[in-house]
Coordinates of C-alpha atoms in Angstrom, one line a residue:
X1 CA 128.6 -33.7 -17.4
X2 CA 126.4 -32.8 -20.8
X3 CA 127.6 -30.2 -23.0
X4 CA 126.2 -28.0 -25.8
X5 CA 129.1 -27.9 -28.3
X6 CA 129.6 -24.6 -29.4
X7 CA 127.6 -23.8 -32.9
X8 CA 130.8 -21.2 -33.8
X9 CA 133.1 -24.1 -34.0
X10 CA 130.9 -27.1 -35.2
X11 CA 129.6 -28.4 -38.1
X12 CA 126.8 -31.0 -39.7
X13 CA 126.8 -33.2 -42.9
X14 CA 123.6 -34.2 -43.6
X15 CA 123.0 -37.1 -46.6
X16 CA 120.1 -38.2 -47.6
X17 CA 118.9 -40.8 -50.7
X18 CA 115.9 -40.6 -51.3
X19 CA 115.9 -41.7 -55.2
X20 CA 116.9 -44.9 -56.5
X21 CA 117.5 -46.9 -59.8
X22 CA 118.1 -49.9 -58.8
X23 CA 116.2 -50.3 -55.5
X24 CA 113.0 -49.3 -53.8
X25 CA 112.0 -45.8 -53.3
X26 CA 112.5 -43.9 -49.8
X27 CA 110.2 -40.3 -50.2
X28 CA 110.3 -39.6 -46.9
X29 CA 114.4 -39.4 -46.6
X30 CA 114.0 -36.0 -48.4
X31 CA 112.2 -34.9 -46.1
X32 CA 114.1 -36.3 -42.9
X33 CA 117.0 -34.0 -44.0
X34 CA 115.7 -31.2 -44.6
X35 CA 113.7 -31.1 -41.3
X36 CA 116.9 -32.0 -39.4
X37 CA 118.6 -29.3 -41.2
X38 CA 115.9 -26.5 -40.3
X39 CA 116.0 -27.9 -36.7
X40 CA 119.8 -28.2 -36.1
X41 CA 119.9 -24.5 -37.1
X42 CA 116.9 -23.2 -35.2
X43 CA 116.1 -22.3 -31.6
X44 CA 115.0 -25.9 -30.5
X45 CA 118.3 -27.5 -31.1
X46 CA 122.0 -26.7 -31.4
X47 CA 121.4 -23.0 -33.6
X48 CA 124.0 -23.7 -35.9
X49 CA 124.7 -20.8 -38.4
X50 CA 123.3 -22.2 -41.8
X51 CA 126.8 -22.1 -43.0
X52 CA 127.6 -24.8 -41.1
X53 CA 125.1 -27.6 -41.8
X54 CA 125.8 -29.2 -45.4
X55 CA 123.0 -30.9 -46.9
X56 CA 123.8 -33.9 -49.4
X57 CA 120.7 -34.8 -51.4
X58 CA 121.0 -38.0 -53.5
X59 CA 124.5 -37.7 -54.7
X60 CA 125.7 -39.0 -57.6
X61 CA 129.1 -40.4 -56.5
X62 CA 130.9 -41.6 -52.9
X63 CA 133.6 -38.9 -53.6
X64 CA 130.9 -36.4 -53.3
X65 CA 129.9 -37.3 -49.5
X66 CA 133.6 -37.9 -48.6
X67 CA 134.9 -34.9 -49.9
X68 CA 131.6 -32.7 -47.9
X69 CA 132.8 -34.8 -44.9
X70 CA 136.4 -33.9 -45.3
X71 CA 135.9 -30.3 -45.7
X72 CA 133.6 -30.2 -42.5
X73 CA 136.2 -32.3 -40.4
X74 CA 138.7 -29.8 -41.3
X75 CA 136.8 -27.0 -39.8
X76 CA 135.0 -28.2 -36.9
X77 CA 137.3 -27.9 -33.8
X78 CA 134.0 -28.8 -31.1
X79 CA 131.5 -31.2 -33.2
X80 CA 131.2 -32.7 -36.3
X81 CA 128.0 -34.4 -36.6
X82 CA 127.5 -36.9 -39.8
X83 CA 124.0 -37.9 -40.5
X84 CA 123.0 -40.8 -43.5
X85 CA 119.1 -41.5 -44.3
X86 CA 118.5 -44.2 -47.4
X87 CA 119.1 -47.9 -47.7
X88 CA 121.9 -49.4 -46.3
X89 CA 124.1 -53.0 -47.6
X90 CA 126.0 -55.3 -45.8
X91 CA 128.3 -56.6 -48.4
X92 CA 130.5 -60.2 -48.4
X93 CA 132.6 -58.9 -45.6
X94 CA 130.3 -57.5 -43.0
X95 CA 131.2 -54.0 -44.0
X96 CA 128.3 -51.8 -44.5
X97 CA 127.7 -50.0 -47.0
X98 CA 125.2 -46.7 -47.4
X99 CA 123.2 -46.9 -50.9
X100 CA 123.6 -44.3 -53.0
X101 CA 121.1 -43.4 -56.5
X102 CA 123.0 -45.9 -58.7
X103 CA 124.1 -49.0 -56.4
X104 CA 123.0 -52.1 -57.2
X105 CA 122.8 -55.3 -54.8
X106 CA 126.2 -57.2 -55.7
X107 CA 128.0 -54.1 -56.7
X108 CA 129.5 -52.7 -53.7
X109 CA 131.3 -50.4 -56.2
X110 CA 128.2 -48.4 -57.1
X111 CA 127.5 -47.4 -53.5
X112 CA 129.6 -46.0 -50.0
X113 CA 131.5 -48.2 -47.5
X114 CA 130.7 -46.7 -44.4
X115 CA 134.9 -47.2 -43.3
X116 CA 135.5 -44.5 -46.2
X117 CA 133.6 -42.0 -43.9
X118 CA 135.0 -43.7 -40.7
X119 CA 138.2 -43.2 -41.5
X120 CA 138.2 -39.5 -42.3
X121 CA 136.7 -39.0 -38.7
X122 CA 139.5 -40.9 -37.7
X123 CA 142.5 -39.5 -39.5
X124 CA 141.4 -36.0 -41.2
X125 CA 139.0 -34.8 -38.3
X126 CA 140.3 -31.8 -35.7
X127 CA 136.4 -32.0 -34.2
X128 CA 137.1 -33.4 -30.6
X129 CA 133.9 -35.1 -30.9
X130 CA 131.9 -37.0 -33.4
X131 CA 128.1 -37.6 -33.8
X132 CA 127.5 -40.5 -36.4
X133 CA 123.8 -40.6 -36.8
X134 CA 122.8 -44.0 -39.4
X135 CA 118.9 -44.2 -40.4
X136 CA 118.9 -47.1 -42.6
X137 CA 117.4 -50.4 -44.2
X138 CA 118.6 -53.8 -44.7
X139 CA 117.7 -56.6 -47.2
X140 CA 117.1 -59.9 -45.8
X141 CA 120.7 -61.0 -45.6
X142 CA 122.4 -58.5 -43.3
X143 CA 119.0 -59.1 -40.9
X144 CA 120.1 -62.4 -40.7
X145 CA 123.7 -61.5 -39.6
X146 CA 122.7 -58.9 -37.5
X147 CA 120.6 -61.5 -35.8
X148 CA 123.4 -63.8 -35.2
X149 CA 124.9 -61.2 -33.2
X150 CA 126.8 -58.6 -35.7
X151 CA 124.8 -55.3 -35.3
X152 CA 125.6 -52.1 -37.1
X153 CA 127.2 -50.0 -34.0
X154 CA 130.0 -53.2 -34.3
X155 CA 130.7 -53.0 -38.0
X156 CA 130.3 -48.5 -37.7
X157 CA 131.9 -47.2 -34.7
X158 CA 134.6 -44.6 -34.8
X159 CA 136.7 -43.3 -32.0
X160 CA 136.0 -40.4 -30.0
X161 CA 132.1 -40.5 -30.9
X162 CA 128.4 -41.5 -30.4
X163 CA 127.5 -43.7 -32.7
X164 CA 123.1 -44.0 -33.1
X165 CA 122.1 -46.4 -35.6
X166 CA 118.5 -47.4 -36.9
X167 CA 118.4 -50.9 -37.2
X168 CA 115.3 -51.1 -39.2
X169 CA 113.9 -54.7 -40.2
X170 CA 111.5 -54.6 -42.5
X171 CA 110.7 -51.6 -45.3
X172 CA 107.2 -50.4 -43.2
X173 CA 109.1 -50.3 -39.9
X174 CA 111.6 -48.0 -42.0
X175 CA 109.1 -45.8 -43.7
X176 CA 105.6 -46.3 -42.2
X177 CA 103.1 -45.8 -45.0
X178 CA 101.7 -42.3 -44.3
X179 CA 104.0 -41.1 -42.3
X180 CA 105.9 -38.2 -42.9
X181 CA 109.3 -38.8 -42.2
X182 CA 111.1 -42.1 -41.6
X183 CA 110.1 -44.0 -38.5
X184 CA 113.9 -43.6 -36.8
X185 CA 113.9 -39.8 -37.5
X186 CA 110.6 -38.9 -37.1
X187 CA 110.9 -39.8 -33.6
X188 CA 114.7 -38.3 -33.2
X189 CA 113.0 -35.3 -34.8
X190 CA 110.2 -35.1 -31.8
X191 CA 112.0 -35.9 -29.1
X192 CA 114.5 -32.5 -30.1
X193 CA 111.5 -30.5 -30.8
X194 CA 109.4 -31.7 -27.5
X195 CA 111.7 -32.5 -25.3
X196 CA 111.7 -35.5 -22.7
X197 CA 109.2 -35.5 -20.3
X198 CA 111.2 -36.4 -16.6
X199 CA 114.6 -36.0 -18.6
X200 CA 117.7 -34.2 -17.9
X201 CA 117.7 -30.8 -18.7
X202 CA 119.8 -31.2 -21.5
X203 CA 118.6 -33.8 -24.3
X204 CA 122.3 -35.5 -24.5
X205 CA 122.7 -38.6 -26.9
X206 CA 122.7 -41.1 -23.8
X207 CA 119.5 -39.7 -22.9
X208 CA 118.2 -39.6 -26.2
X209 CA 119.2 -43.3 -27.5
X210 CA 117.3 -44.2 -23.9
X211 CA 114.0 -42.5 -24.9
X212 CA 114.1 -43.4 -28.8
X213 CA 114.8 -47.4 -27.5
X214 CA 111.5 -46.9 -25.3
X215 CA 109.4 -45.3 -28.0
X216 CA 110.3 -47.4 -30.7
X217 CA 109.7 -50.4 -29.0
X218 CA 106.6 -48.8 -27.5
X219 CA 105.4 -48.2 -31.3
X220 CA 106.6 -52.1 -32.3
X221 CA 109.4 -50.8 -34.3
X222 CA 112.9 -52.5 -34.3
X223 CA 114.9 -50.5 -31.5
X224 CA 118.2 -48.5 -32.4
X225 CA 121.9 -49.3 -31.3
X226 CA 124.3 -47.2 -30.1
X227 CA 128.0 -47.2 -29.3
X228 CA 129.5 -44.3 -26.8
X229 CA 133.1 -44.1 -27.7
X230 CA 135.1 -41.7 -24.9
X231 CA 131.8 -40.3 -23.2
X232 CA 130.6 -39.2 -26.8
X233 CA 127.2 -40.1 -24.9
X234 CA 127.1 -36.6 -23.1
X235 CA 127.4 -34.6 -25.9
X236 CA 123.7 -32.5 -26.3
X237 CA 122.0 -31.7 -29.1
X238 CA 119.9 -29.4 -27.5
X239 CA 118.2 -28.2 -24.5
X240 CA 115.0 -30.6 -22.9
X241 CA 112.0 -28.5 -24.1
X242 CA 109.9 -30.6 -21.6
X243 CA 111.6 -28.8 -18.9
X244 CA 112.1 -25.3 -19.5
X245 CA 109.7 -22.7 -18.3
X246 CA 106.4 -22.5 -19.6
X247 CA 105.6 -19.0 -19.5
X248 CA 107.6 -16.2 -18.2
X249 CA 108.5 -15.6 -14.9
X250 CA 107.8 -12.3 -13.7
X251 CA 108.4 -13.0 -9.5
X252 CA 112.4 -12.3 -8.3
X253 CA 114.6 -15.3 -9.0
X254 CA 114.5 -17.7 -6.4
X255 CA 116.6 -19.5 -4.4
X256 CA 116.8 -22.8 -7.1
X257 CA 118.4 -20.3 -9.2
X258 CA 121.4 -22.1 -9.1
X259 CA 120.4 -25.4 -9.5
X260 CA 118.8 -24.3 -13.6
X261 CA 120.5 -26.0 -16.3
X262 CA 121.9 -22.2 -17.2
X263 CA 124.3 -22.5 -20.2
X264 CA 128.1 -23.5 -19.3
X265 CA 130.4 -20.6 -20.7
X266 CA 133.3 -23.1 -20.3
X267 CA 132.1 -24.4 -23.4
X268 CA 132.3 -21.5 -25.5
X269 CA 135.1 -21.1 -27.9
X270 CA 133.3 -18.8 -30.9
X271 CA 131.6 -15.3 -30.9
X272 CA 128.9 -17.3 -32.3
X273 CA 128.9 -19.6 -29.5
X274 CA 128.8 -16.7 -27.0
X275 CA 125.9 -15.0 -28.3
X276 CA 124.0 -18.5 -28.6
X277 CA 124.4 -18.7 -25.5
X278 CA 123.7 -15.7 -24.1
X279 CA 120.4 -16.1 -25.5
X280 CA 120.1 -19.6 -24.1
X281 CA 120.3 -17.7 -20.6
X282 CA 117.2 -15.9 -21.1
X283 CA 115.6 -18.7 -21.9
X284 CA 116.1 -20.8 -19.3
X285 CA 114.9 -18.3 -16.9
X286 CA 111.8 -17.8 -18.9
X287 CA 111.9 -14.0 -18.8
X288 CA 110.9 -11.6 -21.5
X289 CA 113.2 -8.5 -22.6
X290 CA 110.7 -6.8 -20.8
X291 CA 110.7 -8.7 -17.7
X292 CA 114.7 -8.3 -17.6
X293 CA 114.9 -4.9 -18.0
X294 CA 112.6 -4.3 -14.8
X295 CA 114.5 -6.9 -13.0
X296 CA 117.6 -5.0 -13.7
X297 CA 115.9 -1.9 -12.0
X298 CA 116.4 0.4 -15.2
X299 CA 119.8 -0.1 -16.3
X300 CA 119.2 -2.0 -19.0
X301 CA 116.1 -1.1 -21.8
X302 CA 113.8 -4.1 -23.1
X303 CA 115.3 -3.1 -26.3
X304 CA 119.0 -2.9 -24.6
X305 CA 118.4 -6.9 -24.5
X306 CA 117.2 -7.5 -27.8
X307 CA 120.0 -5.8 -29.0
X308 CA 122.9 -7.4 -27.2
X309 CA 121.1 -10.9 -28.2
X310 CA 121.1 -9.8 -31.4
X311 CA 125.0 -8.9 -32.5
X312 CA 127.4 -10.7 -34.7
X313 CA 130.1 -8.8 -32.6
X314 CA 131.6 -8.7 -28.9
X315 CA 131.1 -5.7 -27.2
X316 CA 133.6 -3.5 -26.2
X317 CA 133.2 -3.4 -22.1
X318 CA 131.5 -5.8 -20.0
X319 CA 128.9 -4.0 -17.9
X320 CA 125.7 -4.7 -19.9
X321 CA 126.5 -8.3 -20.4
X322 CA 127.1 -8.7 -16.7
X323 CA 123.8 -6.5 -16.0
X324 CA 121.9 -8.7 -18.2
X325 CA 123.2 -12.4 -16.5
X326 CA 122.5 -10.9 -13.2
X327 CA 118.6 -10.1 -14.3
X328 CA 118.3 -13.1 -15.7
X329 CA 118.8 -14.8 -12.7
X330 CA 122.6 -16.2 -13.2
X331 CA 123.9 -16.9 -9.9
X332 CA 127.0 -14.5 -9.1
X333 CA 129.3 -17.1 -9.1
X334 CA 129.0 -18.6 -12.6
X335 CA 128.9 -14.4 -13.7
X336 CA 132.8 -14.8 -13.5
X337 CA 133.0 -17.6 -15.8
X338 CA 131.0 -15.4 -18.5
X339 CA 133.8 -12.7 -17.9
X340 CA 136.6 -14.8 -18.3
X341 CA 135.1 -16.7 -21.9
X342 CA 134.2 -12.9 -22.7
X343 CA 137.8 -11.9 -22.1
X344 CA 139.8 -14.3 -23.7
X345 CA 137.2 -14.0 -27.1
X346 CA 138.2 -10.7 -27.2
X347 CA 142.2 -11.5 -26.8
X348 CA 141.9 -14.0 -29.8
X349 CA 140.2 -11.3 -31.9
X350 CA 142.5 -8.7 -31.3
X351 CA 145.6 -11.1 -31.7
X352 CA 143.8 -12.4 -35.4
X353 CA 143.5 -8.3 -36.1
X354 CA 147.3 -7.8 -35.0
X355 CA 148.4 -11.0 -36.7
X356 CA 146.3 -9.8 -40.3
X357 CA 148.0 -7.7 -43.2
X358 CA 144.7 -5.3 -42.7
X359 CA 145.1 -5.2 -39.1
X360 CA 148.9 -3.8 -39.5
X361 CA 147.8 -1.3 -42.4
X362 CA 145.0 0.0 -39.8
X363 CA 148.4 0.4 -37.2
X364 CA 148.1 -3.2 -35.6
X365 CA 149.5 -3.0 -32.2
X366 CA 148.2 1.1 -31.5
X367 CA 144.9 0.0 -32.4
X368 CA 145.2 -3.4 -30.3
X369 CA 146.3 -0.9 -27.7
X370 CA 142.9 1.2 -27.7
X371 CA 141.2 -2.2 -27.4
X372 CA 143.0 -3.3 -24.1
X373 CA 142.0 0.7 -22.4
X374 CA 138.7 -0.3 -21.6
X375 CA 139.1 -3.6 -20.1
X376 CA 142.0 -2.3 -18.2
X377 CA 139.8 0.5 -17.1
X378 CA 137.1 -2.0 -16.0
X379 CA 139.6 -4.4 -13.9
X380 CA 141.1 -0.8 -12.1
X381 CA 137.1 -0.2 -11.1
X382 CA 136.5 -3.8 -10.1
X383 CA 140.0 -3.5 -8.2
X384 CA 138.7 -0.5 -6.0

């Protein structure tokens, strides 16, 4: 089953060279990053808070990278992705190697064996899962191993991950003269954006890797690998834009409402996560605020949504978030869920209050008490 990880509880490296002094120029890398960045933290992908994406432009040493790798391992507990855009070596060992501003063929000193990243997803990571995303270029001697059978999802894969790797041949298939952003992620970047026409309703990397092999090939580019390590394959990077609504519904939800690819609440572990996707919901149905507030006959305001779409915080009680799944279409049955990830967000925030110095100075338990009186209140109500 494809999952959204949770944006709360997930992070994004994002490296990108672009400059070189030693080897041929890649413009277009700059701008692969960036655009990845702005897309990984907007509406048409995962919505990861800014915070959380890390963007390595042309650094000057491998400790840089490793040590922005380490400190987002450390704090992912859903998804760490790790994205690389340049030129990339295969050195006397098979190992590869990502290009840096100052490496030099020969010198695999001056740039970053991939295993240094490989093994701090392997030994420093508390992510369950790992997205390893490789857009690179070879010179003419690691085509020639590749094409005796040694690809770069062999030499790069990491447990407990989806490995997608670029295996670009030839500098134009890399960076097509013109082109905005590097064949490989110019195409990554418009499947996330568009969506896939006849795909699932989330784009998940199986079904992503499935549609970049057919559009590369269909463009006469070299066709990227993959490696699915512990069904790293249905993790999502977003939702299918080619599926969702195109305009808003206005007529009573109907009876494939349970059959919509609404958001999973299972999934949620963050406050962040929660309000993501809450907003997720809406969308899927293709309702305005407006629309939602006449579908829940009053007791919500158009502006009622907008706000509860719009806090950093959980509210108190549960009746307006229950209102507003049950307007949006959200079948009664996977309400309960909703409740339940609503419930035990709220337990972990008033056992971090309890368990902080502030939150004993502000009289810890008596105000953990005054907390737990109006869900108590609500399950008594639910009870009768």
């Amino acid at each position: 089953m494809s999952v959204l990880p949770d944006p709360g509880a997930s992070r994004a490296v994002l490296v990108g060279t672009s400059r070189y002094e030693h080897l041929e120029q890649l413009p277009a890398v700059s701008k692969n990053v960036q655009a990845l960045a702005g897309l990984l933290c907007g509406p048409l992908s995962l919505q990861l808070p800014a915070r959380h994406v890390t963007v390595v432009e042309n650094p000057v040493a491998a400790h840089a990278v490793v040590g922005e790798v380490r400190q987002a391992a450390a704090a992912a507990s859903d998804t760490l992705i790790v994205y690389f855009a340049g030129h990339g070596l295969v050195d006397a060992q098979d190992q590869l190697v990502l290009a840096l501003p100052h490496t030099e063929f020969g010198r695999i000193e001056t740039g970053l064996p991939y295993d240094w990243v490989r093994q701090v997803l392997l030994l420093d990571s508390r992510a369950e899962r790992h997205v390893v995303i490789l857009d690179c270029c070879y010179s003419g001697l690691a085509l020639g191993r590749m094409s005796a059978g040694t690809g770069l999802a062999d030499q790069a894969a990491v447990e407990g991950s989806f490995l997608l790797a670029a295996a670009a041949e030839t500098r134009t298939a890399l960076a097509p003269v013109g082109e905005t952003y590097t064949a490989f992620t110019g195409a990554l970047l418009q499947a996330l954006r568009q969506g896939i026409p006849g795909g699932p309703a989330l784009v998940d990397l199986g079904a992503l890797y499935r549609h970049l092999r057919l559009t590369m090939e269909a463009r006469g580019h070299p066709v990227p690998q993959a490696r699915d390590r512990n069904s790293g394959a249905q993790v999502a990077l977003g939702r299918n834009h080619a599926d969702l609504p195109a305009a808003p519904v206005a007529a009573a939800a109907g009876a494939d409402a349970g059959e919509r690819p609404w958001p999973d609440p299972r999934a949620i572990r963050t406050v962040t996560g929660f309000f993501t996707a809450l907003a997720q919901v809406r969308v899927v149905s293709g309702l305005t605020h407006q629309a939602v507030s006449e579908r829940s006959a009053g007791r919500i305001a158009a502006g009622t949504v907008g706000g509860l779409l719009n806090r950093s915080t959980l509210p108190t009680t549960w009746g307006t978030t229950a209102v507003y799944l049950s307007a949006c279409g959200v079948p009664d049955e996977q309400i309960t869920p909703w409740q339940t990830a609503w419930q035990q967000l709220r337990a972990q925030n008033l056992s971090a209050q309890t368990a902080s110095p502030e939150g004993t100075r502000d009289g810890g338990p008596e105000k953990a008490k005054a907390w737990q009186r109006p869900l108590s209140a609500f399950r008594r109500r639910r009870d009768h």
